[in-house]
């Protein structure tokens, strides 16, 4: 029988165990795979509806992202968990009280004189157990302060998540604007190429142009069509990136405010020094690191308290009711309050250097956290400086792109008109058309680069999440 049981157990264990693939050249498909697949399919992501008839501004897109992007919920739940951990630490300030009820009955045969007597004892108890740490030389306070600082750090991390989500939406929005603007520029370029081709074909029909000229014009038209299709593909990807930033699926159609309706600033009203000062005062990731310093300092206080004794108080009152029955004698019963109380002084006299090393470790963590704050301050200042410089560069490029577009437009119009009069050859016209196409693309890119640089400066300075800061409207 024992052999059969062992075989059965081994067979069941083999059935439940997971085995490796039979060979490295085949994928693994185990019995648990279907269960995991079913669980994955059961996870339904929360989606929200996008108004297809509405044109969304950047501020409205940011509001949608802050409400529906799953990253904000992840950070929020972490902050809630850390706040609960702070509450757990604060509970050490209060005594713990436990209650227990016990009922039992025992029957024995007791030998008395020359015979056995049956004896039945019944016991019912209701007991309370109270424990309280009277003092511990700051160990409890250290744990509470550390948990408090960690809760603050989690809150700053939550704010930093909002800062990153806002920046992610801004970048996706401006990339979409650039892609849409590039589409308009590509369509205008295609229209110009078709106009040149039409002019070349008309001149060929009148004997004023050669077939190579027409072929060159057709080649330019085909190139313009190819570039338009590439731009359309980039625009589809930009739409998907914006949808993901908002917290919805890429196929979702989102109509946004176009680039032509946005006001693009021409100068920077802020100074780099004031932007750096704001960043060092309000960047949530830096504030999170400062809170981490407070947490590790509290851990030092806790580690230092281990050198001193702790005084604890314990009380355990018990209400008890007993009854008994012994053969040939009547029932007996008694009830009363029992229990006791005690003070205990606990002091670790020797621990092989564990306390010393824990304290050294905690102090080293403090120095490390403080050094990290200094490193982050330098990095943040450099980020703001680079963002400020990029913004000034983008503004200068915007002015140059405007002048380039105007000049290229006049050059193209003049070249096409001269070609129609036979004063210029087709190569001059196609060259002017390519220059105009490049100028249109550069103008769109320059305008969106200004907006992107503005958003980047606000991101680096931490302005986007401040209550007194307006939404980043172009």
PDB file of N, CA, C and O in Angstrom, residues 204-246:
ATOM      1  N   UNK A 204       7.012  71.323 -75.460  1.00  0.00           N
ATOM      2  CA  UNK A 204       7.373  70.250 -76.389  1.00  0.00           C
ATOM      3  C   UNK A 204       6.368  70.170 -77.528  1.00  0.00           C
ATOM      4  O   UNK A 204       6.747  69.961 -78.698  1.00  0.00           O
ATOM      5  N   UNK A 205       5.093  70.333 -77.202  1.00  0.00           N
ATOM      6  CA  UNK A 205       4.056  70.289 -78.237  1.00  0.00           C
ATOM      7  C   UNK A 205       4.217  71.425 -79.243  1.00  0.00           C
ATOM      8  O   UNK A 205       3.818  71.299 -80.416  1.00  0.00           O
ATOM      9  N   UNK A 206       4.789  72.559 -78.788  1.00  0.00           N
ATOM     10  CA  UNK A 206       4.988  73.697 -79.672  1.00  0.00           C
ATOM     11  C   UNK A 206       6.392  73.709 -80.256  1.00  0.00           C
ATOM     12  O   UNK A 206       6.779  74.695 -80.917  1.00  0.00           O
ATOM     13  N   UNK A 207       7.142  72.651 -80.026  1.00  0.00           N
ATOM     14  CA  UNK A 207       8.481  72.571 -80.593  1.00  0.00           C
ATOM     15  C   UNK A 207       9.492  73.451 -79.911  1.00  0.00           C
ATOM     16  O   UNK A 207      10.563  73.720 -80.481  1.00  0.00           O
ATOM     17  N   UNK A 208       9.192  73.903 -78.687  1.00  0.00           N
ATOM     18  CA  UNK A 208      10.104  74.809 -77.985  1.00  0.00           C
ATOM     19  C   UNK A 208      10.919  74.093 -76.912  1.00  0.00           C
ATOM     20  O   UNK A 208      11.757  74.718 -76.264  1.00  0.00           O
ATOM     21  N   UNK A 209      10.667  72.809 -76.708  1.00  0.00           N
ATOM     22  CA  UNK A 209      11.408  72.042 -75.698  1.00  0.00           C
ATOM     23  C   UNK A 209      11.750  70.689 -76.272  1.00  0.00           C
ATOM     24  O   UNK A 209      11.219  70.268 -77.307  1.00  0.00           O
ATOM     25  N   UNK A 210      12.643  70.045 -75.609  1.00  0.00           N
ATOM     26  CA  UNK A 210      13.084  68.723 -76.056  1.00  0.00           C
ATOM     27  C   UNK A 210      12.472  67.646 -75.169  1.00  0.00           C
ATOM     28  O   UNK A 210      11.990  67.912 -74.067  1.00  0.00           O
ATOM     29  N   UNK A 211      12.515  66.398 -75.699  1.00  0.00           N
ATOM     30  CA  UNK A 211      11.982  65.275 -74.917  1.00  0.00           C
ATOM     31  C   UNK A 211      12.747  65.065 -73.612  1.00  0.00           C
ATOM     32  O   UNK A 211      12.122  64.759 -72.580  1.00  0.00           O
ATOM     33  N   UNK A 212      14.080  65.205 -73.586  1.00  0.00           N
ATOM     34  CA  UNK A 212      14.769  65.077 -72.299  1.00  0.00           C
ATOM     35  C   UNK A 212      14.264  66.061 -71.240  1.00  0.00           C
ATOM     36  O   UNK A 212      14.238  65.746 -70.050  1.00  0.00           O
ATOM     37  N   UNK A 213      13.863  67.275 -71.712  1.00  0.00           N
ATOM     38  CA  UNK A 213      13.308  68.224 -70.742  1.00  0.00           C
ATOM     39  C   UNK A 213      12.022  67.680 -70.118  1.00  0.00           C
ATOM     40  O   UNK A 213      11.800  67.790 -68.904  1.00  0.00           O
ATOM     41  N   UNK A 214      11.170  67.108 -70.923  1.00  0.00           N
ATOM     42  CA  UNK A 214       9.915  66.559 -70.413  1.00  0.00           C
ATOM     43  C   UNK A 214      10.180  65.378 -69.488  1.00  0.00           C
ATOM     44  O   UNK A 214       9.551  65.230 -68.436  1.00  0.00           O
ATOM     45  N   UNK A 215      11.118  64.535 -69.899  1.00  0.00           N
ATOM     46  CA  UNK A 215      11.456  63.398 -69.036  1.00  0.00           C
ATOM     47  C   UNK A 215      12.017  63.854 -67.696  1.00  0.00           C
ATOM     48  O   UNK A 215      11.735  63.269 -66.648  1.00  0.00           O
ATOM     49  N   UNK A 216      12.827  64.898 -67.737  1.00  0.00           N
ATOM     50  CA  UNK A 216      13.354  65.452 -66.479  1.00  0.00           C
ATOM     51  C   UNK A 216      12.222  65.991 -65.612  1.00  0.00           C
ATOM     52  O   UNK A 216      12.219  65.810 -64.381  1.00  0.00           O
ATOM     53  N   UNK A 217      11.245  66.655 -66.212  1.00  0.00           N
ATOM     54  CA  UNK A 217      10.110  67.196 -65.456  1.00  0.00           C
ATOM     55  C   UNK A 217       9.260  66.063 -64.886  1.00  0.00           C
ATOM     56  O   UNK A 217       8.785  66.144 -63.739  1.00  0.00           O
ATOM     57  N   UNK A 218       9.062  65.007 -65.674  1.00  0.00           N
ATOM     58  CA  UNK A 218       8.292  63.869 -65.163  1.00  0.00           C
ATOM     59  C   UNK A 218       9.035  63.192 -64.006  1.00  0.00           C
ATOM     60  O   UNK A 218       8.418  62.737 -63.040  1.00  0.00           O
ATOM     61  N   UNK A 219      10.343  63.120 -64.126  1.00  0.00           N
ATOM     62  CA  UNK A 219      11.136  62.533 -63.033  1.00  0.00           C
ATOM     63  C   UNK A 219      10.996  63.362 -61.753  1.00  0.00           C
ATOM     64  O   UNK A 219      10.869  62.806 -60.650  1.00  0.00           O
ATOM     65  N   UNK A 220      10.997  64.665 -61.891  1.00  0.00           N
ATOM     66  CA  UNK A 220      10.824  65.528 -60.721  1.00  0.00           C
ATOM     67  C   UNK A 220       9.439  65.341 -60.099  1.00  0.00           C
ATOM     68  O   UNK A 220       9.287  65.348 -58.873  1.00  0.00           O
ATOM     69  N   UNK A 221       8.424  65.153 -60.946  1.00  0.00           N
ATOM     70  CA  UNK A 221       7.074  64.919 -60.426  1.00  0.00           C
ATOM     71  C   UNK A 221       7.004  63.595 -59.676  1.00  0.00           C
ATOM     72  O   UNK A 221       6.389  63.495 -58.600  1.00  0.00           O
ATOM     73  N   UNK A 222       7.621  62.572 -60.232  1.00  0.00           N
ATOM     74  CA  UNK A 222       7.627  61.269 -59.561  1.00  0.00           C
ATOM     75  C   UNK A 222       8.377  61.344 -58.224  1.00  0.00           C
ATOM     76  O   UNK A 222       7.960  60.730 -57.233  1.00  0.00           O
ATOM     77  N   UNK A 223       9.471  62.086 -58.212  1.00  0.00           N
ATOM     78  CA  UNK A 223      10.208  62.253 -56.963  1.00  0.00           C
ATOM     79  C   UNK A 223       9.361  62.972 -55.918  1.00  0.00           C
ATOM     80  O   UNK A 223       9.369  62.613 -54.734  1.00  0.00           O
ATOM     81  N   UNK A 224       8.615  63.987 -56.335  1.00  0.00           N
ATOM     82  CA  UNK A 224       7.737  64.711 -55.414  1.00  0.00           C
ATOM     83  C   UNK A 224       6.636  63.808 -54.875  1.00  0.00           C
ATOM     84  O   UNK A 224       6.271  63.882 -53.688  1.00  0.00           O
ATOM     85  N   UNK A 225       6.092  62.941 -55.746  1.00  0.00           N
ATOM     86  CA  UNK A 225       5.070  62.000 -55.300  1.00  0.00           C
ATOM     87  C   UNK A 225       5.651  61.008 -54.288  1.00  0.00           C
ATOM     88  O   UNK A 225       5.007  60.675 -53.282  1.00  0.00           O
ATOM     89  N   UNK A 226       6.863  60.543 -54.537  1.00  0.00           N
ATOM     90  CA  UNK A 226       7.527  59.620 -53.608  1.00  0.00           C
ATOM     91  C   UNK A 226       7.746  60.280 -52.242  1.00  0.00           C
ATOM     92  O   UNK A 226       7.486  59.667 -51.193  1.00  0.00           O
ATOM     93  N   UNK A 227       8.202  61.495 -52.247  1.00  0.00           N
ATOM     94  CA  UNK A 227       8.434  62.208 -50.985  1.00  0.00           C
ATOM     95  C   UNK A 227       7.126  62.453 -50.247  1.00  0.00           C
ATOM     96  O   UNK A 227       7.085  62.417 -49.002  1.00  0.00           O
ATOM     97  N   UNK A 228       6.034  62.679 -50.952  1.00  0.00           N
ATOM     98  CA  UNK A 228       4.733  62.868 -50.317  1.00  0.00           C
ATOM     99  C   UNK A 228       4.298  61.601 -49.602  1.00  0.00           C
ATOM    100  O   UNK A 228       3.800  61.646 -48.464  1.00  0.00           O
ATOM    101  N   UNK A 229       4.493  60.448 -50.237  1.00  0.00           N
ATOM    102  CA  UNK A 229       4.096  59.191 -49.596  1.00  0.00           C
ATOM    103  C   UNK A 229       4.918  58.918 -48.341  1.00  0.00           C
ATOM    104  O   UNK A 229       4.389  58.409 -47.336  1.00  0.00           O
ATOM    105  N   UNK A 230       6.187  59.264 -48.362  1.00  0.00           N
ATOM    106  CA  UNK A 230       7.014  59.094 -47.171  1.00  0.00           C
ATOM    107  C   UNK A 230       6.530  59.981 -46.037  1.00  0.00           C
ATOM    108  O   UNK A 230       6.487  59.569 -44.868  1.00  0.00           O
ATOM    109  N   UNK A 231       6.131  61.186 -46.378  1.00  0.00           N
ATOM    110  CA  UNK A 231       5.626  62.104 -45.358  1.00  0.00           C
ATOM    111  C   UNK A 231       4.310  61.608 -44.795  1.00  0.00           C
ATOM    112  O   UNK A 231       4.054  61.703 -43.581  1.00  0.00           O
ATOM    113  N   UNK A 232       3.449  61.043 -45.633  1.00  0.00           N
ATOM    114  CA  UNK A 232       2.176  60.512 -45.151  1.00  0.00           C
ATOM    115  C   UNK A 232       2.399  59.362 -44.167  1.00  0.00           C
ATOM    116  O   UNK A 232       1.685  59.239 -43.160  1.00  0.00           O
ATOM    117  N   UNK A 233       3.386  58.523 -44.437  1.00  0.00           N
ATOM    118  CA  UNK A 233       3.694  57.449 -43.501  1.00  0.00           C
ATOM    119  C   UNK A 233       4.185  57.978 -42.169  1.00  0.00           C
ATOM    120  O   UNK A 233       3.797  57.472 -41.098  1.00  0.00           O
ATOM    121  N   UNK A 234       5.038  58.992 -42.195  1.00  0.00           N
ATOM    122  CA  UNK A 234       5.521  59.591 -40.944  1.00  0.00           C
ATOM    123  C   UNK A 234       4.385  60.244 -40.167  1.00  0.00           C
ATOM    124  O   UNK A 234       4.369  60.209 -38.930  1.00  0.00           O
ATOM    125  N   UNK A 235       3.420  60.791 -40.897  1.00  0.00           N
ATOM    126  CA  UNK A 235       2.278  61.415 -40.223  1.00  0.00           C
ATOM    127  C   UNK A 235       1.425  60.368 -39.523  1.00  0.00           C
ATOM    128  O   UNK A 235       0.917  60.600 -38.408  1.00  0.00           O
ATOM    129  N   UNK A 236       1.243  59.205 -40.123  1.00  0.00           N
ATOM    130  CA  UNK A 236       0.483  58.136 -39.473  1.00  0.00           C
ATOM    131  C   UNK A 236       1.173  57.683 -38.185  1.00  0.00           C
ATOM    132  O   UNK A 236       0.518  57.442 -37.160  1.00  0.00           O
ATOM    133  N   UNK A 237       2.484  57.570 -38.230  1.00  0.00           N
ATOM    134  CA  UNK A 237       3.223  57.181 -37.023  1.00  0.00           C
ATOM    135  C   UNK A 237       3.082  58.246 -35.948  1.00  0.00           C
ATOM    136  O   UNK A 237       2.929  57.932 -34.755  1.00  0.00           O
ATOM    137  N   UNK A 238       3.126  59.512 -36.336  1.00  0.00           N
ATOM    138  CA  UNK A 238       2.981  60.594 -35.367  1.00  0.00           C
ATOM    139  C   UNK A 238       1.604  60.566 -34.713  1.00  0.00           C
ATOM    140  O   UNK A 238       1.470  60.832 -33.511  1.00  0.00           O
ATOM    141  N   UNK A 239       0.569  60.244 -35.481  1.00  0.00           N
ATOM    142  CA  UNK A 239      -0.772  60.087 -34.900  1.00  0.00           C
ATOM    143  C   UNK A 239      -0.792  58.978 -33.858  1.00  0.00           C
ATOM    144  O   UNK A 239      -1.379  59.123 -32.776  1.00  0.00           O
ATOM    145  N   UNK A 240      -0.153  57.851 -34.165  1.00  0.00           N
ATOM    146  CA  UNK A 240      -0.100  56.749 -33.204  1.00  0.00           C
ATOM    147  C   UNK A 240       0.661  57.106 -31.941  1.00  0.00           C
ATOM    148  O   UNK A 240       0.254  56.747 -30.827  1.00  0.00           O
ATOM    149  N   UNK A 241       1.772  57.833 -32.090  1.00  0.00           N
ATOM    150  CA  UNK A 241       2.542  58.240 -30.911  1.00  0.00           C
ATOM    151  C   UNK A 241       1.728  59.166 -30.009  1.00  0.00           C
ATOM    152  O   UNK A 241       1.794  59.062 -28.778  1.00  0.00           O
ATOM    153  N   UNK A 242       0.962  60.046 -30.599  1.00  0.00           N
ATOM    154  CA  UNK A 242       0.129  60.940 -29.791  1.00  0.00           C
ATOM    155  C   UNK A 242      -0.962  60.158 -29.070  1.00  0.00           C
ATOM    156  O   UNK A 242      -1.257  60.419 -27.897  1.00  0.00           O
ATOM    157  N   UNK A 243      -1.558  59.193 -29.744  1.00  0.00           N
ATOM    158  CA  UNK A 243      -2.604  58.378 -29.107  1.00  0.00           C
ATOM    159  C   UNK A 243      -2.039  57.604 -27.919  1.00  0.00           C
ATOM    160  O   UNK A 243      -2.668  57.524 -26.854  1.00  0.00           O
ATOM    161  N   UNK A 244      -0.855  57.037 -28.064  1.00  0.00           N
ATOM    162  CA  UNK A 244      -0.232  56.308 -26.957  1.00  0.00           C
ATOM    163  C   UNK A 244       0.076  57.254 -25.804  1.00  0.00           C
ATOM    164  O   UNK A 244      -0.108  56.904 -24.631  1.00  0.00           O
ATOM    165  N   UNK A 245       0.537  58.456 -26.093  1.00  0.00           N
ATOM    166  CA  UNK A 245       0.820  59.428 -25.035  1.00  0.00           C
ATOM    167  C   UNK A 245      -0.442  59.793 -24.267  1.00  0.00           C
ATOM    168  O   UNK A 245      -0.389  60.063 -23.054  1.00  0.00           O
ATOM    169  N   UNK A 246      -1.577  59.796 -24.950  1.00  0.00           N
ATOM    170  CA  UNK A 246      -2.839  60.113 -24.278  1.00  0.00           C
ATOM    171  C   UNK A 246      -3.371  58.936 -23.470  1.00  0.00           C
ATOM    172  O   UNK A 246      -4.198  59.119 -22.580  1.00  0.00           O
TER     173      UNK A 246
END
